Amino acid sequence: MLQKWQKRDISNFEYLMHLNTLAGRTYNDYMQYPVFPWVLADYTSQGGSFDVADRMFHSVKSAWESASRENMSDVRELTPEFFYLPEFLTNCNALEFGRMQDGTALGDVQLPPWADGDPRKFISLHRQALESDFVSANLHHWIDLIFGYKQQGSAAVEAVNTFHPYFYGDKMDLSSISDPLIRSTILGFVSNFGQVPKQLFTKPHPARTATGKPSPGKDVSTPASLPGHPQPFFYSLQSLRPSQVTVKGSESPKGAIGHIVPTEKTILAVETNKMLLPPHWSRTFSWGFDDFSCCLGNYGSDKASGAGVQSGPRASACCWLGQRWSGDWRAQSSHSCPHPHFLHAPVPQPGEERILVTFENLAAWGHCLCAACPSPTTIITSGTSAVVCVWELRMTKGRATGLHLKQALYGHTQAVTCLAASVTFNLLVSGSQDRACILWDLDRLTHVARLPAHRDGVSAVAISDVSGTIVSCAGAHLSLWDVNGQPLASITTAWGPEGAITCCYVVEGPAWDTSHVIITGSRDGMVRIWKTEDMKMSVPGQAAPEEPWAPSSPSPRVHRWEKNLALCRELDISVALTGKPSKASSAVTALAVSR
């Protein structure tokens, strides 16, 4: 991990989390919570009960001034949440934290002026600072103090980095202390102030390698990509081009494409009512049969299924989309194009899928319309019964032996049409014809929240594994929500029934980037790329109460930041395939973005 960090293969955040874990720091223990460095200096322009109000974290500016210069006994560092979780800065549940001595009631954390009152902007800029060249060049000095050779011994004394002996966990053996008063005193100290992390390094920590100079002609404002992490495609949208591909064989299509999986070397896809299973994508789960059964099948071998798709004369161009094409197919990744690209599924040769086992468990739950597979042994299904079923795929010696119902989730009143799951956030989202989206805890299999009613039946949902942002589509309407179900942005993408969204995809960008790139596919055969923009809105505020005899005055205007969805580019399938638009384009049914 040290070598990866030095080579900039991983971010500063990832490396610091790794060091915290090795040093015994964990989210599960407030006395040994992960610690992160203060990376900014300007915050003036930028026990079962709560503590005394004046001692609570209520202002970033006050916390920095106390820890940096005003209070020599204040040795607080930051927590990981300062670099990814804006929600922790707001008192969204209106809890009563008490009042300070000057009478100020505590609520949301006071942000620096440069954050414009927006926690997301504060977190975004804070994360950018953590990953900046300046912090990268000096971070090893902080590591020396917290986890390294300056933590203990003469180097710690010289660096004025010493603490009471009680705070060094490896120096105190509570079992050897017989006096209960001393033992309780030590535990009291640790409970209030925490412990020093375990020492990981006894020699000076090496510095990170410097970044290379930007190449001639490169826009320096464009975020640089790490080695092994290609520049995200949405920084060069105009470079997207369809590619020519040729397919072996000429058998007729079996149906629309339903699931596309880009791997490091191949592109895999299966038809609707079929899903590739992680982590090797060598098996498929199929549903939608007349007897309401479901099947587990093999996928991926030359003899089983998947027609070979080879790059044609324009192999260096970017392929970009998946449309209503059919059958199982796989493409060999021979692209020499430097840009990440969409996957363009040509008409494939249907393969001969070998069924491994058939399950009849789904029969009792009516017609299945959608499925999701967050892990190799967890399959989630739903459909006309309006019940979301979570199944455990039981395996014996690598072979499937049964499908066991772990939990039936009740909440929808009409057919469930789409599912999306995120293991990173332990989140499951279900969308239904009843115009509702429900958030479920994937770990506890319980209800979390219900999104406000959509304008139409929900047709597609997606979750970002980086930010937890939820995307929901109803008719031609596109909506974004945060991980807690609070609205972020929405837009009507087209008009008329042909503009109804059929599939969507969230593009994973840098973790510190608060903007989102959403891709939608519609019945009209168009792929549309959207990006969120932060806009400063002027809205009426609450006027102060006036005396009856006082002249009326207009309500004051206040400013707040809101997200706006902007259309970045439209990709027309007909133009990509034939060179000219068509009046009757086939619907887009599946989307995926490769690295």
Coordinates of C-alpha atoms in Angstrom, one line a residue:
M1 CA 0.0 0.0 0.0
L2 CA 2.9 2.3 0.7
Q3 CA 4.3 1.7 -2.8
K4 CA 0.9 2.2 -4.3
W5 CA 0.5 5.5 -2.5
Q6 CA 4.0 6.7 -3.5
K7 CA 3.2 5.8 -7.1
R8 CA -0.2 7.6 -6.8
D9 CA -2.1 4.4 -7.7
I10 CA -4.3 5.1 -4.6
S11 CA -5.5 8.4 -3.1
N12 CA -4.4 10.1 0.1
F13 CA -7.7 9.2 1.6
E14 CA -7.4 5.5 0.8
Y15 CA -3.9 5.3 2.2
L16 CA -4.8 7.1 5.5
M17 CA -7.8 4.8 6.0
H18 CA -5.4 1.8 5.5
L19 CA -3.0 3.2 8.1
N20 CA -5.9 3.8 10.5
T21 CA -7.1 0.2 10.1
L22 CA -3.6 -1.2 10.7
A23 CA -3.3 1.0 13.8
G24 CA -6.4 -0.4 15.3
R25 CA -8.6 2.6 14.6
T26 CA -12.2 1.7 13.8
Y27 CA -15.7 3.3 13.3
N28 CA -16.9 0.8 16.0
D29 CA -14.9 2.4 18.8
Y30 CA -15.2 6.1 19.6
M31 CA -12.1 5.8 21.8
Q32 CA -10.1 4.7 18.7
Y33 CA -11.9 6.4 15.9
P34 CA -10.0 6.9 12.6
V35 CA -8.0 10.2 12.5
F36 CA -7.3 12.5 9.6
P37 CA -5.2 15.6 9.3
W38 CA -6.3 19.2 9.2
V39 CA -5.6 20.1 5.6
L40 CA -6.9 23.7 5.5
A41 CA -6.0 26.7 7.6
D42 CA -8.5 29.3 6.4
Y43 CA -12.0 28.9 7.8
T44 CA -12.8 32.6 8.0
S45 CA -13.0 33.7 4.3
Q46 CA -13.5 28.6 4.0
G47 CA -21.6 8.6 27.6
G48 CA -25.3 8.3 26.4
S49 CA -25.8 12.1 26.6
F50 CA -24.5 15.2 24.7
D51 CA -21.6 17.2 26.1
V52 CA -21.9 20.8 27.4
A53 CA -23.0 23.0 24.5
D54 CA -19.9 25.1 24.6
R55 CA -17.7 22.1 24.2
M56 CA -19.6 20.5 21.3
F57 CA -18.5 20.7 17.7
H58 CA -20.6 23.6 16.4
S59 CA -18.3 25.6 14.2
V60 CA -15.5 24.6 11.9
K61 CA -13.8 27.9 12.3
S62 CA -13.8 27.7 16.1
A63 CA -12.6 24.1 16.1
W64 CA -9.6 25.0 13.9
E65 CA -8.6 28.1 15.9
S66 CA -8.8 26.1 19.1
A67 CA -6.8 23.1 17.8
S68 CA -4.2 25.2 15.9
R69 CA -3.3 28.1 18.2
E70 CA -5.7 29.1 21.0
N71 CA -5.8 26.0 23.2
M72 CA -2.5 24.0 23.7
S73 CA -4.4 21.1 25.3
D74 CA -6.7 20.8 22.2
V75 CA -5.1 18.0 20.2
R76 CA -8.2 17.1 18.1
E77 CA -7.7 15.8 14.6
L78 CA -10.4 15.4 11.9
T79 CA -12.5 12.3 11.3
P80 CA -13.0 10.6 7.9
E81 CA -16.5 12.1 7.6
F82 CA -14.9 15.5 6.9
F83 CA -13.9 14.2 3.5
Y84 CA -17.0 12.4 2.2
L85 CA -20.1 12.8 4.4
P86 CA -21.9 16.2 4.2
E87 CA -24.9 14.9 6.1
F88 CA -23.0 14.9 9.4
L89 CA -22.8 18.7 9.4
T90 CA -26.5 19.2 9.5
N91 CA -29.0 18.6 12.3
C92 CA -31.6 17.2 10.0
N93 CA -33.5 15.5 12.9
A94 CA -33.7 18.8 14.9
L95 CA -32.2 17.3 18.0
E96 CA -31.9 19.6 21.0
F97 CA -28.1 19.9 21.6
G98 CA -28.6 22.7 24.2
R99 CA -27.5 26.3 24.2
M100 CA -24.1 27.9 24.6
Q101 CA -23.3 30.4 27.4
D102 CA -24.1 33.3 25.1
G103 CA -27.6 31.8 24.5
T104 CA -26.9 30.5 21.0
A105 CA -28.8 27.3 20.2
L106 CA -26.8 24.6 18.6
G107 CA -28.1 23.2 15.3
D108 CA -26.3 22.8 12.0
V109 CA -22.5 23.2 12.1
Q110 CA -21.4 26.7 11.1
L111 CA -19.5 26.5 7.9
P112 CA -16.8 28.8 6.5
P113 CA -18.0 31.6 4.3
W114 CA -16.4 30.0 1.3
A115 CA -18.7 27.0 1.6
D116 CA -21.7 29.3 0.8
G117 CA -23.7 27.5 3.5
D118 CA -23.6 24.3 1.5
P119 CA -22.2 21.2 3.3
R120 CA -21.7 19.4 0.0
K121 CA -19.5 22.2 -1.3
F122 CA -17.5 22.2 2.0
I123 CA -16.9 18.5 1.8
S124 CA -16.0 18.7 -1.9
L125 CA -13.4 21.4 -1.4
H126 CA -12.1 19.7 1.7
R127 CA -11.5 16.4 -0.2
Q128 CA -9.9 18.3 -3.0
A129 CA -7.5 19.8 -0.5
L130 CA -6.7 16.4 0.9
E131 CA -5.8 15.2 -2.6
S132 CA -3.9 18.3 -3.5
D133 CA -0.2 18.4 -4.5
F134 CA 0.7 20.4 -1.4
V135 CA -0.9 17.9 1.0
S136 CA 0.6 15.0 -0.9
A137 CA 4.1 16.5 -0.6
N138 CA 3.8 17.0 3.2
L139 CA 1.5 14.2 4.4
H140 CA 4.4 12.0 5.4
H141 CA 5.3 14.5 8.1
W142 CA 1.9 14.1 9.7
I143 CA 2.1 10.4 9.4
D144 CA 5.4 10.5 11.3
L145 CA 3.6 12.2 14.2
I146 CA 0.5 10.1 14.4
F147 CA 1.6 6.6 13.3
G148 CA 5.4 7.0 12.9
Y149 CA 8.7 7.4 14.6
K150 CA 7.8 10.8 16.1
Q151 CA 5.0 9.2 18.1
Q152 CA 7.1 7.9 20.9
G153 CA 10.6 8.2 22.4
S154 CA 13.1 11.1 22.0
A155 CA 11.8 12.0 18.6
A156 CA 8.3 12.6 20.1
V157 CA 9.8 14.7 22.9
E158 CA 11.7 16.8 20.4
A159 CA 8.5 17.2 18.3
V160 CA 6.4 18.2 21.4
N161 CA 4.2 15.2 20.7
T162 CA 3.9 13.6 24.1
F163 CA 0.8 12.7 26.1
H164 CA -0.1 11.3 29.5
P165 CA 1.0 7.7 29.9
Y166 CA -2.6 6.6 30.3
F167 CA -3.2 7.4 26.6
Y168 CA -0.6 4.9 25.3
G169 CA -2.5 1.6 25.1
D170 CA 0.6 -0.5 24.6
K171 CA 2.2 1.0 27.7
M172 CA -0.6 0.4 30.1
D173 CA -1.6 -3.0 31.4
L174 CA -4.9 -2.7 33.3
S175 CA -4.7 -6.3 34.5
S176 CA -1.6 -5.5 36.5
I177 CA -3.3 -2.6 38.4
S178 CA -5.0 -3.9 41.5
D179 CA -6.2 -0.5 42.9
P180 CA -9.8 -0.1 41.6
L181 CA -9.7 3.7 41.9
I182 CA -6.6 3.9 39.7
R183 CA -8.1 1.5 37.2
S184 CA -11.4 3.5 37.0
T185 CA -9.4 6.7 36.6
I186 CA -7.5 5.4 33.7
L187 CA -10.7 4.1 32.0
G188 CA -12.3 7.5 32.6
F189 CA -9.4 9.3 30.9
V190 CA -9.5 6.9 27.9
S191 CA -13.3 7.2 27.7
N192 CA -13.1 11.0 27.5
F193 CA -10.0 11.6 25.4
G194 CA -9.4 8.4 23.4
Q195 CA -6.0 6.6 22.9
V196 CA -2.9 7.2 20.8
P197 CA -2.9 5.0 17.7
K198 CA -0.6 2.0 17.5
Q199 CA 2.9 2.9 16.2
L200 CA 3.3 1.6 12.6
F201 CA 6.7 3.0 11.6
T202 CA 9.9 3.4 13.5
K203 CA 11.8 5.2 10.7
P204 CA 10.9 8.4 8.8
H205 CA 8.0 7.8 6.4
P206 CA 9.0 8.3 2.8
A207 CA 7.5 11.1 0.8
R208 CA 5.1 10.7 -2.1
T209 CA 6.4 11.1 -5.6
A210 CA 5.7 14.4 -7.2
T211 CA 3.2 14.7 -10.0
G212 CA 4.4 15.1 -13.6
K213 CA 4.0 18.3 -15.5
P214 CA 1.0 18.5 -17.7
S215 CA 1.6 17.6 -21.3
P216 CA 1.5 20.4 -23.9
G217 CA -2.0 21.4 -24.8
K218 CA -3.6 19.8 -21.8
D219 CA -6.2 21.8 -20.0
V220 CA -4.7 22.2 -16.5
S221 CA -8.1 22.8 -15.1
T222 CA -9.1 19.3 -16.0
P223 CA -8.5 17.0 -13.0
A224 CA -5.5 14.8 -13.5
S225 CA -6.1 11.1 -13.5
L226 CA -4.0 8.7 -11.4
P227 CA -1.8 6.1 -13.1
G228 CA -4.0 3.1 -13.9
H229 CA -7.1 5.3 -13.5
P230 CA -8.0 6.7 -17.0
Q231 CA -9.4 10.2 -17.4
P232 CA -13.2 10.0 -16.9
F233 CA -14.9 10.1 -20.2
F234 CA -17.2 12.9 -19.2
Y235 CA -14.3 15.3 -19.4
S236 CA -14.1 14.7 -23.1
L237 CA -17.7 14.0 -24.1
Q238 CA -17.1 15.3 -27.7
S239 CA -14.5 12.5 -28.2
L240 CA -17.2 9.8 -27.9
R241 CA -17.6 8.0 -31.3
P242 CA -19.5 4.9 -32.3
S243 CA -17.3 2.0 -33.4
Q244 CA -17.8 -0.5 -36.2
V245 CA -18.0 -4.1 -35.1
T246 CA -18.6 -7.3 -37.0
V247 CA -20.3 -10.4 -35.7
K248 CA -19.7 -14.0 -36.6
G249 CA -22.8 -15.9 -37.6
S250 CA -26.2 -14.7 -38.8
E251 CA -28.8 -16.3 -36.5
S252 CA -31.9 -14.3 -35.8
P253 CA -32.1 -12.3 -32.6
K254 CA -33.9 -13.8 -29.6
G255 CA -34.9 -10.6 -27.8
A256 CA -33.8 -7.3 -26.3
I257 CA -30.6 -6.9 -24.4
G258 CA -31.2 -6.6 -20.6
H259 CA -27.8 -6.7 -18.9
I260 CA -24.3 -5.6 -20.0
V261 CA -21.2 -6.2 -18.0
P262 CA -17.8 -4.7 -19.1
T263 CA -14.8 -6.6 -17.7
E264 CA -11.2 -5.8 -18.0
K265 CA -10.8 -7.8 -21.2
T266 CA -14.3 -8.6 -22.5
I267 CA -17.8 -7.2 -22.9
L268 CA -20.6 -9.5 -21.7
A269 CA -24.3 -9.1 -22.3
V270 CA -27.5 -11.2 -21.9
E271 CA -31.1 -10.7 -23.0
T272 CA -33.9 -9.3 -20.9
N273 CA -35.2 -11.5 -18.0
K274 CA -31.6 -12.7 -17.6
M275 CA -28.8 -11.5 -15.4
L276 CA -25.1 -12.2 -15.1
L277 CA -24.0 -13.2 -11.6
P278 CA -20.8 -11.8 -9.9
P279 CA -18.0 -12.0 -9.3
H280 CA -16.8 -14.0 -12.3
W281 CA -19.9 -13.4 -14.5
S282 CA -19.8 -17.0 -15.7
R283 CA -23.3 -17.8 -14.6
T284 CA -26.7 -16.4 -15.4
F285 CA -30.0 -16.1 -13.5
S286 CA -33.1 -16.3 -15.7
W287 CA -36.7 -15.6 -14.9
G288 CA -40.0 -14.8 -16.7
F289 CA -41.0 -18.3 -17.7
D290 CA -44.6 -19.3 -18.2
D291 CA -44.5 -21.6 -15.1
F292 CA -43.0 -18.7 -13.0
S293 CA -39.8 -20.7 -12.3
C294 CA -36.3 -19.4 -12.5
C295 CA -33.1 -21.0 -13.8
L296 CA -29.4 -20.9 -13.0
G297 CA -27.2 -21.4 -16.1
N298 CA -23.6 -21.4 -17.3
Y299 CA -22.3 -18.5 -19.4
G300 CA -18.9 -17.7 -20.8
S301 CA -17.5 -20.8 -22.4
D302 CA -17.1 -21.1 -26.1
K303 CA -19.3 -24.1 -26.2
A304 CA -21.9 -22.9 -23.9
S305 CA -23.0 -19.4 -24.9
G306 CA -21.8 -16.1 -26.2
A307 CA -21.0 -15.3 -29.7
G308 CA -17.6 -13.8 -30.6
V309 CA -17.8 -10.1 -31.4
Q310 CA -14.7 -8.7 -33.0
S311 CA -13.7 -5.1 -33.6
G312 CA -14.0 -4.0 -37.2
P313 CA -12.0 -1.6 -39.3
R314 CA -12.6 1.2 -36.8
A315 CA -11.3 -0.6 -33.7
S316 CA -9.5 2.6 -32.5
A317 CA -12.8 4.5 -32.2
C318 CA -14.9 4.6 -29.1
C319 CA -18.0 2.3 -29.0
W320 CA -20.7 3.9 -26.9
L321 CA -24.0 2.3 -26.4
G322 CA -26.2 -0.8 -25.9
Q323 CA -29.6 -1.0 -27.7
R324 CA -32.4 -3.4 -28.4
W325 CA -30.2 -6.2 -29.6
S326 CA -30.5 -9.8 -28.5
G327 CA -29.0 -13.0 -27.3
D328 CA -25.8 -13.6 -25.3
W329 CA -22.7 -12.1 -26.8
R330 CA -19.2 -11.2 -25.8
A331 CA -16.7 -8.8 -27.3
Q332 CA -13.0 -9.0 -27.2
S333 CA -11.6 -5.7 -26.0
S334 CA -9.1 -4.7 -28.6
H335 CA -9.7 -1.0 -28.4
S336 CA -6.7 1.2 -28.8
C337 CA -8.8 4.3 -28.1
P338 CA -7.4 6.2 -25.1
H339 CA -10.8 7.3 -23.9
P340 CA -13.1 5.3 -21.7
H341 CA -16.2 4.4 -23.7
F342 CA -19.7 3.1 -23.7
L343 CA -20.4 -0.4 -24.8
H344 CA -22.2 -0.8 -28.2
A345 CA -23.9 -4.1 -28.4
P346 CA -24.3 -5.4 -32.0
V347 CA -26.8 -8.0 -33.1
P348 CA -25.3 -11.2 -31.6
Q349 CA -25.3 -14.8 -32.4
P350 CA -27.5 -16.5 -29.8
G351 CA -25.6 -19.0 -27.7
E352 CA -26.6 -22.4 -26.4
E353 CA -26.9 -21.7 -22.7
R354 CA -26.6 -24.8 -20.5
I355 CA -29.1 -24.8 -17.7
L356 CA -27.6 -26.0 -14.4
V357 CA -30.6 -26.0 -12.1
T358 CA -34.2 -24.9 -12.2
F359 CA -36.0 -23.4 -9.1
E360 CA -39.7 -23.3 -8.7
N361 CA -39.6 -21.1 -5.5
L362 CA -40.6 -18.0 -7.4
A363 CA -43.9 -19.5 -8.5
A364 CA -45.7 -18.6 -5.3
W365 CA -44.8 -14.9 -5.9
G366 CA -46.4 -14.4 -9.3
H367 CA -44.8 -13.1 -12.4
C368 CA -41.2 -11.9 -11.9
L369 CA -40.4 -8.6 -13.6
C370 CA -37.0 -7.6 -12.3
A371 CA -34.0 -9.0 -10.3
A372 CA -30.8 -7.8 -8.8
C373 CA -27.7 -9.7 -7.5
P374 CA -25.6 -7.7 -5.0
S375 CA -23.4 -10.7 -4.1
P376 CA -22.7 -14.2 -5.5
T377 CA -25.1 -15.8 -3.0
T378 CA -27.9 -13.2 -2.8
I379 CA -30.5 -12.8 -5.4
I380 CA -33.4 -10.3 -5.1
T381 CA -36.5 -10.6 -7.2
S382 CA -39.9 -8.8 -7.5
G383 CA -42.8 -8.4 -9.9
T384 CA -46.6 -8.4 -10.1
S385 CA -47.0 -9.5 -6.5
A386 CA -45.5 -6.2 -5.3
V387 CA -43.4 -8.0 -2.8
V388 CA -39.6 -7.8 -2.9
C389 CA -38.1 -11.2 -2.2
V390 CA -34.5 -11.6 -1.0
W391 CA -33.2 -15.1 -1.7
E392 CA -30.1 -16.9 -0.5
L393 CA -28.5 -19.1 -3.2
R394 CA -27.2 -22.1 -1.3
M395 CA -24.0 -23.7 -2.7
T396 CA -22.4 -27.1 -2.0
K397 CA -18.9 -27.7 -3.4
G398 CA -19.4 -24.9 -5.9
R399 CA -22.8 -26.2 -7.1
A400 CA -26.1 -24.5 -6.5
T401 CA -28.3 -26.7 -4.3
G402 CA -31.2 -24.5 -3.4
L403 CA -32.9 -21.1 -3.3
H404 CA -33.9 -20.1 0.2
L405 CA -36.2 -17.1 0.9
K406 CA -34.4 -14.9 3.5
Q407 CA -36.9 -12.1 3.7
A408 CA -40.1 -10.9 2.0
L409 CA -40.2 -7.0 2.0
Y410 CA -43.6 -5.5 1.9
G411 CA -44.3 -1.8 1.0
H412 CA -45.5 -1.5 -2.6
T413 CA -49.1 -1.6 -3.7
Q414 CA -48.5 -2.4 -7.4
A415 CA -46.1 -4.3 -9.5
V416 CA -42.4 -3.7 -8.8
T417 CA -40.7 -2.9 -12.1
C418 CA -37.0 -2.2 -11.2
L419 CA -34.4 -2.9 -8.6
A420 CA -30.9 -1.6 -7.8
A421 CA -28.6 -2.7 -5.0
S422 CA -25.3 -1.2 -3.5
V423 CA -23.2 -3.4 -1.3
T424 CA -21.0 -0.3 -0.5
F425 CA -24.0 1.5 1.2
N426 CA -25.9 -1.6 2.2
L427 CA -28.8 -0.2 0.2
L428 CA -31.5 -1.7 -2.0
V429 CA -33.9 0.5 -4.0
S430 CA -37.1 -0.8 -5.5
G431 CA -39.3 1.1 -8.0
S432 CA -42.9 0.3 -8.7
Q433 CA -45.9 1.2 -11.0
D434 CA -47.5 2.7 -7.8
R435 CA -45.1 5.7 -8.5
A436 CA -43.1 4.9 -5.3
C437 CA -39.4 4.2 -4.7
I438 CA -38.6 2.5 -1.4
L439 CA -35.1 2.3 0.2
W440 CA -34.3 -0.9 2.1
D441 CA -31.4 -1.8 4.4
L442 CA -29.6 -4.6 2.5
D443 CA -28.0 -5.8 5.7
R444 CA -30.9 -5.9 8.1
L445 CA -33.5 -6.4 5.3
T446 CA -35.7 -3.7 6.7
H447 CA -37.5 -0.6 5.4
V448 CA -35.5 2.6 5.5
A449 CA -37.4 5.3 3.7
R450 CA -39.9 6.0 0.9
L451 CA -39.2 8.6 -1.7
P452 CA -41.9 11.2 -2.5
A453 CA -44.3 10.0 -5.1
H454 CA -43.1 10.2 -8.7
R455 CA -45.1 11.6 -11.6
D456 CA -45.5 8.2 -13.2
G457 CA -44.7 4.6 -12.6
V458 CA -41.0 4.1 -11.9
S459 CA -39.2 2.5 -14.8
A460 CA -35.5 2.5 -13.8
V461 CA -33.3 3.0 -10.8
A462 CA -29.6 3.2 -10.1
I463 CA -27.2 3.8 -7.2
S464 CA -23.8 5.4 -7.2
D465 CA -21.2 3.2 -5.2
V466 CA -19.1 6.3 -4.7
S467 CA -21.6 8.9 -3.3
G468 CA -24.7 6.8 -2.6
T469 CA -26.7 9.1 -4.9
I470 CA -29.9 7.4 -6.0
V471 CA -31.3 7.9 -9.6
S472 CA -35.0 7.2 -10.3
C473 CA -36.8 7.5 -13.6
A474 CA -40.5 7.8 -14.1
G475 CA -41.8 8.3 -17.6
A476 CA -39.5 11.0 -19.1
H477 CA -38.7 12.4 -15.7
L478 CA -35.3 12.0 -14.1
S479 CA -34.7 12.6 -10.4
L480 CA -31.6 12.5 -8.1
W481 CA -31.7 11.8 -4.3
D482 CA -29.1 11.5 -1.7
V483 CA -28.4 8.3 0.3
N484 CA -31.0 9.4 2.9
G485 CA -33.7 10.0 0.3
Q486 CA -33.5 13.8 0.2
P487 CA -34.1 15.4 -3.2
L488 CA -31.0 16.7 -5.1
A489 CA -32.2 17.6 -8.6
S490 CA -34.8 16.6 -11.2
I491 CA -35.6 17.3 -14.8
T492 CA -38.0 16.3 -17.6
T493 CA -35.7 14.8 -20.2
A494 CA -38.1 14.6 -23.2
W495 CA -41.8 14.9 -24.1
G496 CA -44.3 12.3 -25.3
P497 CA -44.4 8.6 -24.6
E498 CA -41.5 7.9 -26.9
G499 CA -39.3 9.9 -24.6
A500 CA -40.0 7.6 -21.6
I501 CA -36.8 6.5 -19.9
T502 CA -36.1 2.7 -20.1
C503 CA -32.7 2.4 -18.4
C504 CA -30.2 4.6 -16.5
Y505 CA -26.6 4.5 -15.3
V506 CA -24.6 6.5 -12.8
V507 CA -21.0 7.2 -13.8
E508 CA -18.5 6.9 -11.0
G509 CA -16.3 10.0 -10.8
P510 CA -13.7 11.1 -8.3
A511 CA -15.0 10.8 -4.7
W512 CA -14.4 14.6 -4.0
D513 CA -16.4 15.7 -7.1
T514 CA -19.9 16.7 -6.0
S515 CA -21.2 16.7 -9.6
H516 CA -22.8 13.6 -11.0
V517 CA -23.0 12.2 -14.5
I518 CA -26.2 10.3 -15.3
I519 CA -26.8 8.4 -18.6
T520 CA -30.3 7.6 -19.7
G521 CA -31.7 5.5 -22.5
S522 CA -35.2 6.0 -23.9
R523 CA -37.8 4.5 -26.1
D524 CA -37.0 7.0 -28.8
G525 CA -33.6 5.3 -29.3
M526 CA -31.6 8.2 -27.7
V527 CA -28.9 8.0 -25.1
R528 CA -28.6 11.2 -23.2
I529 CA -25.8 12.3 -20.9
W530 CA -26.6 14.6 -18.0
K531 CA -24.4 16.3 -15.5
T532 CA -25.3 18.2 -12.3
E533 CA -24.3 21.8 -11.9
D534 CA -24.3 23.7 -8.6
M535 CA -26.4 26.9 -9.1
K536 CA -26.8 29.8 -6.6
M537 CA -30.6 30.4 -6.2
S538 CA -32.2 33.5 -4.7
V539 CA -35.3 32.6 -2.7
P540 CA -37.7 34.6 -0.4
G541 CA -36.7 34.5 3.2
Q542 CA -38.8 35.0 6.3
A543 CA -39.5 38.6 7.1
A544 CA -39.1 39.8 10.7
P545 CA -42.4 40.3 12.6
E546 CA -43.6 43.9 12.2
E547 CA -45.7 46.2 14.4
P548 CA -49.2 46.9 13.1
W549 CA -48.4 50.5 12.5
A550 CA -45.1 49.9 10.7
P551 CA -45.1 50.2 6.9
S552 CA -45.0 46.8 5.1
S553 CA -41.6 45.8 3.7
P554 CA -40.8 43.1 1.1
S555 CA -39.5 39.7 2.4
P556 CA -35.7 39.5 2.4
R557 CA -34.0 37.4 -0.3
V558 CA -31.6 34.7 0.8
H559 CA -29.3 32.7 -1.4
R560 CA -28.8 28.9 -1.4
W561 CA -27.1 26.4 -3.6
E562 CA -29.1 23.9 -5.6
K563 CA -28.2 21.2 -8.1
N564 CA -29.4 21.6 -11.7
L565 CA -29.3 18.8 -14.3
A566 CA -27.9 19.9 -17.6
L567 CA -27.9 17.9 -20.9
C568 CA -24.3 17.4 -22.1
R569 CA -24.8 15.3 -25.1
E570 CA -27.3 13.2 -27.1
L571 CA -26.3 10.0 -28.8
D572 CA -28.6 8.8 -31.6
I573 CA -28.4 5.0 -32.2
S574 CA -29.8 5.3 -35.8
V575 CA -27.1 7.8 -36.7
A576 CA -24.5 5.6 -35.1
L577 CA -25.6 2.5 -37.1
T578 CA -26.7 4.0 -40.5
G579 CA -25.2 7.5 -40.5
K580 CA -28.6 9.1 -40.6
P581 CA -31.6 9.6 -38.2
S582 CA -34.5 7.2 -38.3
K583 CA -38.2 7.9 -37.6
A584 CA -38.6 4.5 -35.9
S585 CA -35.6 3.8 -33.7
S586 CA -35.6 0.8 -31.4
A587 CA -35.7 1.5 -27.6
V588 CA -32.5 1.5 -25.6
T589 CA -32.8 -1.3 -23.1
A590 CA -29.4 -1.6 -21.4
L591 CA -26.4 0.7 -20.6
A592 CA -23.0 0.2 -19.2
V593 CA -19.7 2.2 -19.0
S594 CA -16.3 0.5 -19.3
R595 CA -13.2 1.7 -17.6

